[in-house]
Amino acid sequence: MQNSLNSLCIVGGGTAGWMAASVLSSALQGSGIKITVIESPDIASVGVGESTVPSILDFLRACRIDLNAFIRATSASFKLGIRFDDWREVGEHYFHPFGRVGQDINGFEFYQAWLKTLSEGQATRWLDQSPGAIMAEHSRFMLRPPRSNDWALRNYSYALHLDAVLVARYLRDLCLARGVARIEATVNDVAVDDRQFIRSVSLDDGTRVTSDFYIDCTGFRGRLIDRALNVGYRDWSDYLPCDRAVVVQTRNTEGPVPYTQATARAAGWSWRIPLQHRTGNGYVFSSRHCCDDQAIQTLLTTVKGEVLNEPRVIPFVTGRREKIWHHNCLALGLASGFLEPLESTAIHLVYKTLIHFIRHFPDRDFDPGIEQAFNRKINTDYREVRDFIILHYCTAGRRDTPFWQNCQNLPVPDSLREKIRRFRERGELESNSGDFFSRDSWCSIFEGMNIRPRKYHPLMDAFDSQRLAAQLRQQADHIRTTVMKMPSHGDYIRQHCGVESRVRTSGEVS
């Protein structure tokens, strides 16, 4: 007999809460399950996660949201990857592009072919083989043509730079139009039954809300998952050195570039995220190597443009919940964990958590095996992201400050240590089904840090070196020629999805 859920309550709004309402209102359409969002007017959203990865497009498609309309509403710009400045040495930079780098050759990974030509002094740059990297280098952009046979036009990916406050507002309006209920109130108390299931939440207006299932989107406080259900937190601070961030917004001084900029600083790193109407800036740092006042001063002296708001310091503890789904409660967003914003994965993990939840969607029997399977899946995702972020710190070439010297002595998880060992030997990178970061992503970080394998795959010697090098040069030339025919990033936004092109149905231009 079916014993389906009748109701689902999301506690907390912000980006995570309204993403949950958007995905679930689409996925559960026709199920009869009532979705309610409780959003407090007194608790501000952290609202600084403005850089995304390509899965943001999967989220928009899943929610049936028009891309151009979303970009206009959120003042977004496009993102082709991340530029890392001063991580290996001051004055040097490298790029982590989305999408492919090079074409595989006769079943062999492109990186192995590139290593062979490199060993013989004939190689093009690694990033010359990446359409996304060349587009970013020249600030060019266009959406991929839907039916192109051109490899260079089919193999770049992109994400978005967003205004998190505008995103939450847009998704809230979308959900309300689709029948999601919204209660504006603050949760005062959470009632838990003898089984340690949440029975109800009491609000500051005197009402009580009961539901079959609850999603905790209350941020670092974890009002349900932590304070009510006492689910512990797995602290990864030993692996990741930063524990605070200071953030500020500035007026644009130039058109937005299609990439996030991450610059190494004395006690951490700073980000620069260009939107259509302003730029988001932040400094992620270690409180053991820098006080708040020093961090604020560093950020204010390195940003470009007029400062639009007072700097805000945000403390955090990197890690994740011991159980992200526990009984009839799912933790989402900052309530579930935080892995710092270096690779812009916060919104991705929100979406991935929701996708896993839908695939393991419970009924009122709450089979513990389903919950356990979900937690295994999402824990694997968190570990993958954690290891990829740690890679940036443990391979960084900087030694000029106590912070960067300390990074060389941080513990490295066994899973990452083995990955680095195999790469250093001959460039092998094992990938698993469901991995988010591709081999090309890992290679881009290794190459950026000037870490190269001792040798390449031995069967690459079956290829003629001169012909292989000529093939790579030809492909690089084709990519560059193709990119230079594209419009500039700024022109593309203005023509297709710029804020100034938004027209209301009344005909009024906003």
XYZ file of C-alpha atoms in Angstrom:
510
model
C 0.000 0.000 0.000
C 1.230 3.491 -0.833
C 1.827 5.748 2.146
C 2.802 8.941 0.373
C 3.794 12.228 1.939
C 1.071 14.854 2.037
C 3.130 17.894 3.007
C 6.639 19.283 2.958
C 7.831 22.340 4.917
C 10.932 24.356 3.999
C 12.183 26.370 6.966
C 14.187 29.356 5.742
C 14.160 31.282 2.486
C 17.245 32.693 0.797
C 18.880 31.002 -2.163
C 18.742 27.474 -0.711
C 15.135 27.668 0.469
C 13.723 29.016 -2.756
C 15.878 26.689 -4.868
C 14.342 23.815 -2.920
C 10.830 25.155 -3.466
C 11.527 25.659 -7.186
C 12.930 22.184 -7.824
C 10.343 20.391 -5.703
C 7.343 22.316 -7.040
C 8.412 21.197 -10.515
C 9.301 17.602 -9.626
C 6.222 17.043 -7.449
C 3.760 18.674 -9.814
C 0.530 16.674 -9.811
C 1.461 14.699 -6.680
C -0.830 16.676 -4.394
C 2.005 17.256 -1.893
C 1.641 20.683 -0.304
C 4.875 22.745 -0.157
C 5.202 25.526 2.408
C 8.129 27.913 2.918
C 8.556 29.623 6.290
C 10.679 32.724 5.748
C 11.749 34.994 8.582
C 11.697 38.771 7.989
C 14.263 39.217 10.781
C 17.046 36.886 9.635
C 19.087 38.152 6.708
C 20.372 35.722 4.095
C 24.149 35.350 3.903
C 23.611 36.113 0.214
C 27.233 36.277 -0.934
C 27.462 33.126 -3.070
C 27.320 34.799 -6.454
C 29.476 32.540 -8.609
C 28.179 29.225 -9.944
C 29.241 26.197 -11.995
C 27.573 24.787 -15.147
C 25.014 22.740 -13.182
C 23.137 26.025 -12.627
C 21.817 25.506 -16.166
C 20.533 22.043 -15.205
C 18.732 23.683 -12.294
C 17.077 26.241 -14.588
C 15.969 23.527 -17.018
C 14.613 21.369 -14.183
C 12.543 24.326 -12.969
C 11.398 25.292 -16.488
C 12.987 28.744 -16.199
C 13.897 30.726 -19.316
C 17.631 31.479 -19.287
C 17.481 34.977 -20.767
C 14.648 36.037 -18.461
C 16.561 34.701 -15.460
C 19.733 36.558 -16.450
C 17.864 39.828 -16.852
C 16.055 39.415 -13.536
C 19.228 38.606 -11.580
C 21.599 41.029 -13.372
C 23.738 38.014 -14.189
C 26.782 37.692 -16.392
C 28.306 34.572 -17.957
C 31.194 32.603 -16.479
C 33.584 30.409 -18.464
C 35.811 29.420 -15.558
C 38.095 30.805 -12.859
C 41.303 32.774 -13.289
C 43.798 32.126 -10.466
C 46.270 34.955 -9.874
C 49.462 34.685 -7.774
C 48.833 31.142 -6.520
C 52.086 29.623 -7.762
C 54.148 32.796 -7.759
C 53.262 36.460 -7.481
C 52.749 37.855 -10.979
C 51.688 34.536 -12.549
C 48.194 33.326 -13.335
C 46.462 30.263 -14.707
C 42.910 29.389 -15.728
C 40.475 26.614 -14.833
C 38.038 26.452 -17.781
C 34.676 24.766 -17.931
C 34.261 22.235 -20.735
C 36.818 20.216 -22.649
C 40.502 20.815 -23.144
C 41.612 19.121 -26.360
C 40.208 16.197 -28.342
C 40.983 12.606 -27.399
C 43.118 10.859 -30.010
C 42.433 7.265 -31.060
C 40.978 6.433 -27.665
C 43.784 8.080 -25.701
C 43.116 11.062 -23.465
C 44.244 14.316 -25.007
C 46.436 15.091 -21.998
C 48.652 12.101 -22.817
C 49.131 13.308 -26.397
C 49.910 16.792 -25.127
C 52.493 15.397 -22.687
C 54.238 13.569 -25.521
C 54.543 16.709 -27.641
C 55.635 18.664 -24.559
C 58.453 16.219 -23.867
C 59.760 16.856 -27.366
C 59.464 20.635 -27.177
C 56.658 20.961 -29.724
C 53.592 21.583 -27.577
C 51.096 24.393 -27.759
C 49.978 25.771 -24.397
C 47.620 23.474 -22.505
C 44.914 26.136 -22.531
C 45.321 26.801 -26.271
C 43.286 23.601 -26.647
C 40.370 24.911 -24.554
C 37.644 26.932 -26.321
C 36.425 28.224 -22.961
C 39.858 29.441 -21.890
C 40.470 31.280 -25.179
C 36.998 32.843 -24.982
C 37.746 34.066 -21.462
C 41.183 35.349 -22.463
C 39.606 37.564 -25.144
C 36.365 38.263 -23.222
C 34.232 36.656 -25.954
C 30.963 34.833 -25.485
C 27.993 33.272 -27.229
C 25.653 30.428 -26.374
C 26.577 27.147 -28.026
C 24.804 26.665 -31.366
C 22.302 23.820 -30.881
C 23.356 21.668 -33.838
C 26.944 22.591 -34.656
C 29.395 19.982 -35.946
C 32.339 22.195 -35.003
C 34.219 20.704 -32.024
C 35.247 24.169 -30.822
C 31.604 25.290 -30.658
C 30.358 22.136 -28.929
C 32.924 21.693 -26.183
C 32.898 24.736 -23.959
C 30.640 25.055 -20.947
C 29.548 28.049 -18.955
C 27.874 29.080 -15.719
C 26.577 32.365 -14.325
C 27.578 35.151 -11.966
C 24.455 36.035 -9.970
C 23.076 38.504 -7.476
C 22.008 36.085 -4.711
C 19.377 38.442 -3.302
C 17.773 38.907 -6.717
C 17.892 35.139 -7.309
C 15.969 34.432 -4.103
C 13.421 37.129 -4.980
C 12.954 35.775 -8.527
C 12.547 32.177 -7.352
C 10.141 33.226 -4.585
C 7.859 34.970 -7.078
C 8.063 31.959 -9.402
C 7.146 29.525 -6.612
C 4.262 31.617 -5.319
C 2.828 31.746 -8.842
C 3.086 27.940 -8.952
C 1.130 27.438 -5.754
C 3.841 27.187 -3.095
C 2.603 28.627 0.219
C 4.723 31.215 2.030
C 4.535 32.085 5.732
C 6.448 35.154 6.884
C 7.446 34.319 10.447
C 10.327 33.199 12.642
C 10.531 29.712 14.125
C 10.561 29.920 17.924
C 10.479 26.236 18.786
C 10.732 22.813 17.188
C 8.775 19.909 18.673
C 10.339 16.441 18.390
C 8.527 13.167 19.122
C 9.803 10.048 20.924
C 11.307 8.675 17.702
C 13.326 11.880 17.228
C 11.175 12.913 14.278
C 10.130 16.558 13.940
C 6.441 16.826 14.817
C 5.882 20.574 14.334
C 7.427 24.034 14.388
C 6.038 26.898 16.458
C 6.186 30.410 15.035
C 6.549 33.829 16.626
C 3.002 34.757 15.607
C 1.636 32.020 17.869
C 0.793 29.515 15.142
C 2.112 25.998 14.767
C 2.948 24.294 11.473
C 2.922 20.507 11.100
C 4.292 18.647 8.109
C 5.332 15.159 7.051
C 8.821 16.278 6.083
C 11.019 19.324 6.812
C 13.901 20.911 4.921
C 16.275 22.963 7.065
C 17.464 26.051 5.176
C 18.292 28.088 8.272
C 21.960 28.606 7.402
C 24.879 27.955 9.722
C 22.483 27.867 12.726
C 20.938 24.582 11.587
C 17.796 25.352 13.594
C 16.249 21.935 12.862
C 19.059 19.543 11.951
C 21.412 20.699 14.708
C 19.551 22.429 17.526
C 16.464 20.212 17.409
C 17.803 16.870 16.162
C 21.389 17.181 17.444
C 22.970 15.850 14.265
C 26.701 16.393 14.606
C 29.051 18.263 12.289
C 32.138 16.766 10.660
C 34.784 19.485 10.937
C 37.269 19.637 8.029
C 39.201 22.645 9.312
C 42.360 20.548 9.577
C 42.300 20.145 5.800
C 41.126 23.613 4.763
C 43.003 26.560 6.318
C 40.528 29.453 5.987
C 37.729 30.127 8.476
C 36.463 33.662 7.783
C 35.462 35.873 4.876
C 34.944 39.602 4.516
C 32.660 40.746 1.683
C 31.880 44.048 -0.021
C 30.219 45.257 -3.223
C 31.676 47.845 -5.619
C 30.474 49.870 -8.568
C 31.587 48.540 -11.949
C 34.514 50.321 -13.540
C 34.371 48.350 -16.799
C 32.252 45.779 -18.582
C 32.004 42.380 -16.823
C 34.537 39.758 -17.850
C 33.257 36.188 -18.342
C 35.179 34.612 -15.471
C 35.652 34.736 -11.715
C 39.000 36.038 -10.505
C 40.618 34.351 -7.460
C 43.783 36.104 -6.249
C 46.087 34.640 -3.599
C 46.716 37.023 -0.688
C 48.994 36.974 2.346
C 46.534 35.051 4.544
C 44.146 33.480 2.011
C 42.640 34.578 -1.280
C 40.201 37.144 -2.647
C 37.449 36.868 -5.243
C 36.124 39.290 -7.815
C 32.754 38.454 -9.408
C 31.492 40.907 -12.048
C 27.731 41.295 -12.527
C 25.901 43.588 -14.920
C 25.127 46.232 -12.273
C 27.985 45.841 -9.777
C 30.895 43.653 -8.697
C 30.991 41.251 -5.763
C 34.266 41.090 -3.814
C 35.460 39.008 -0.899
C 38.556 37.972 1.010
C 38.615 34.426 2.414
C 41.263 34.229 5.113
C 42.662 32.379 8.112
C 42.010 34.060 11.453
C 45.206 32.474 12.753
C 47.205 34.539 10.280
C 45.119 37.692 9.895
C 42.697 39.642 12.108
C 39.380 41.033 10.852
C 40.648 44.615 10.632
C 43.653 43.550 8.544
C 41.410 41.508 6.239
C 39.017 44.431 5.750
C 41.902 46.750 4.987
C 43.399 44.284 2.504
C 40.082 43.920 0.703
C 39.320 47.652 0.571
C 42.770 48.497 -0.791
C 42.611 45.867 -3.555
C 39.063 46.256 -4.918
C 38.288 48.311 -8.001
C 35.540 50.937 -8.075
C 33.483 52.799 -5.510
C 32.569 50.745 -2.431
C 28.769 50.440 -2.177
C 28.278 48.992 1.315
C 29.999 48.419 4.617
C 32.307 45.375 4.676
C 30.782 42.383 6.445
C 32.779 39.608 8.156
C 31.378 36.066 7.987
C 32.907 33.324 10.163
C 32.532 29.710 9.055
C 33.655 26.185 9.861
C 34.402 24.014 6.842
C 32.821 20.583 6.887
C 29.436 18.885 6.612
C 26.709 17.354 8.759
C 27.309 13.784 9.905
C 23.921 13.065 8.310
C 22.461 15.506 5.809
C 19.164 13.588 5.833
C 18.036 12.445 9.290
C 14.580 10.917 9.848
C 12.104 13.459 8.432
C 14.560 16.339 8.044
C 16.897 17.268 5.188
C 19.624 19.890 5.719
C 20.251 22.122 2.734
C 22.678 24.907 1.899
C 24.734 26.220 4.808
C 22.717 24.089 7.232
C 24.189 20.979 5.590
C 27.813 22.106 5.383
C 30.239 24.571 3.875
C 33.388 23.990 1.836
C 34.426 27.625 1.242
C 33.776 29.379 -2.094
C 37.052 28.691 -3.943
C 35.472 26.619 -6.733
C 31.958 28.139 -6.469
C 30.290 24.848 -5.545
C 27.788 25.988 -2.872
C 24.797 26.342 -5.204
C 25.853 23.186 -7.068
C 25.737 21.189 -3.820
C 22.276 22.571 -3.058
C 21.036 21.394 -6.442
C 22.850 18.031 -6.235
C 21.363 17.425 -2.774
C 17.876 18.094 -4.138
C 18.395 15.748 -7.099
C 19.575 12.948 -4.783
C 16.602 13.637 -2.505
C 14.100 13.380 -5.353
C 15.654 10.088 -6.481
C 15.401 8.754 -2.920
C 12.129 10.490 -2.133
C 10.545 8.974 1.010
C 7.046 8.031 1.966
C 5.673 8.170 5.507
C 7.209 4.770 6.324
C 10.649 6.481 6.183
C 12.642 3.395 5.246
C 16.073 3.918 6.899
C 17.761 2.134 3.995
C 16.645 4.885 1.604
C 17.963 7.547 3.965
C 21.304 5.717 4.249
C 21.632 5.378 0.470
C 21.013 9.113 0.067
C 23.600 10.020 2.692
C 26.220 7.812 1.047
C 25.626 9.558 -2.269
C 25.799 13.132 -0.999
C 28.746 12.384 1.294
C 30.693 11.188 -1.757
C 29.890 14.470 -3.512
C 31.099 16.506 -0.547
C 34.359 14.526 -0.353
C 35.020 15.050 -4.049
C 34.556 18.815 -3.771
C 36.612 18.913 -0.561
C 39.553 17.114 -2.183
C 39.476 19.346 -5.250
C 39.581 22.489 -3.100
C 42.383 21.100 -0.921
C 44.385 20.483 -4.117
C 44.703 24.253 -4.652
C 46.244 24.781 -1.230
C 48.533 21.773 -0.959
C 50.056 22.325 -4.418
C 50.339 26.129 -4.289
C 53.877 27.341 -4.884
C 53.716 30.302 -2.505
C 56.111 30.224 0.480
C 56.368 33.951 1.200
C 54.016 34.248 4.208
C 53.317 32.119 7.306
C 49.896 31.236 5.867
C 51.318 29.747 2.674
C 54.127 28.036 4.562
C 51.482 26.442 6.790
C 49.570 25.204 3.733
C 52.509 22.966 2.860
C 52.163 21.169 6.202
C 48.407 20.619 6.216
C 47.204 16.991 6.264
C 46.013 15.611 2.936
C 43.206 12.997 2.820
C 44.334 9.584 1.626
C 41.916 9.806 -1.314
C 43.626 12.967 -2.586
C 47.143 11.821 -1.735
C 46.730 8.762 -3.948
C 45.260 10.852 -6.771
C 48.261 13.207 -6.680
C 50.705 10.274 -6.570
C 49.211 8.626 -9.651
C 49.125 11.902 -11.545
C 52.764 12.668 -10.776
C 53.768 9.245 -12.054
C 52.283 9.396 -15.564
C 49.266 11.680 -15.627
C 46.622 9.095 -14.772
C 43.396 10.389 -13.227
C 40.745 7.860 -12.332
C 37.178 9.156 -12.544
C 34.011 7.655 -11.127
C 30.446 7.798 -12.347
C 28.806 10.897 -10.907
C 32.025 12.873 -10.416
C 31.515 16.581 -10.971
C 35.112 17.607 -11.679
C 36.422 16.159 -14.928
C 39.949 14.979 -15.708
C 40.411 18.237 -17.612
C 39.594 20.200 -14.453
C 42.148 18.291 -12.404
C 44.755 18.645 -15.162
C 44.127 22.391 -15.360
C 44.943 22.851 -11.660
C 48.008 20.609 -11.828
C 49.244 22.408 -14.935
C 48.544 25.788 -13.378
C 50.674 24.838 -10.390
C 53.390 23.533 -12.748
C 53.025 19.941 -11.570
C 53.781 17.553 -14.406
C 53.938 13.748 -14.589
C 57.321 12.056 -14.780
C 56.295 10.307 -17.997
C 53.397 9.800 -20.378
C 51.504 6.645 -21.336
C 53.997 4.331 -23.105
C 51.664 3.547 -26.012
C 51.747 7.208 -27.071
C 55.115 6.395 -28.655
C 53.182 4.661 -31.426
C 52.189 8.131 -32.701
C 54.426 10.159 -35.003
C 55.636 13.149 -32.994
C 55.745 15.621 -35.865
C 52.271 14.745 -37.075
C 50.866 14.859 -33.537
C 52.370 18.295 -32.898
C 51.037 19.603 -36.212
C 47.565 18.299 -35.345
C 47.639 20.124 -32.007
C 48.800 23.380 -33.602
C 46.073 23.133 -36.227
C 43.425 22.557 -33.578
C 44.680 25.472 -31.475
C 44.622 27.763 -34.502
C 41.076 26.673 -35.321
C 39.888 27.334 -31.767
C 41.396 30.818 -31.748
C 39.958 31.683 -35.174
C 36.524 30.446 -34.114
C 36.596 32.415 -30.852
C 37.642 35.664 -32.488
C 34.493 35.566 -34.632
C 32.310 35.622 -31.492
C 30.862 38.848 -30.044
C 32.381 40.327 -26.931
C 30.889 39.223 -23.630
C 29.461 42.688 -22.991
C 27.952 42.980 -26.468
C 26.329 39.551 -26.208
C 24.654 40.432 -22.908
C 23.436 43.797 -24.188
C 21.966 42.238 -27.326
C 20.296 39.205 -25.739
C 19.807 39.421 -21.977
C 20.978 42.724 -20.597
C 19.165 44.364 -17.699
C 18.578 47.462 -19.799
C 16.794 45.344 -22.439
C 14.132 44.106 -20.003
C 10.690 45.284 -21.082
C 7.601 44.934 -18.931
C 4.389 43.776 -20.517
C 3.079 47.323 -20.206
C 5.829 48.430 -22.551
C 7.726 50.290 -19.843
C 11.471 49.831 -19.992
C 13.047 49.179 -16.589
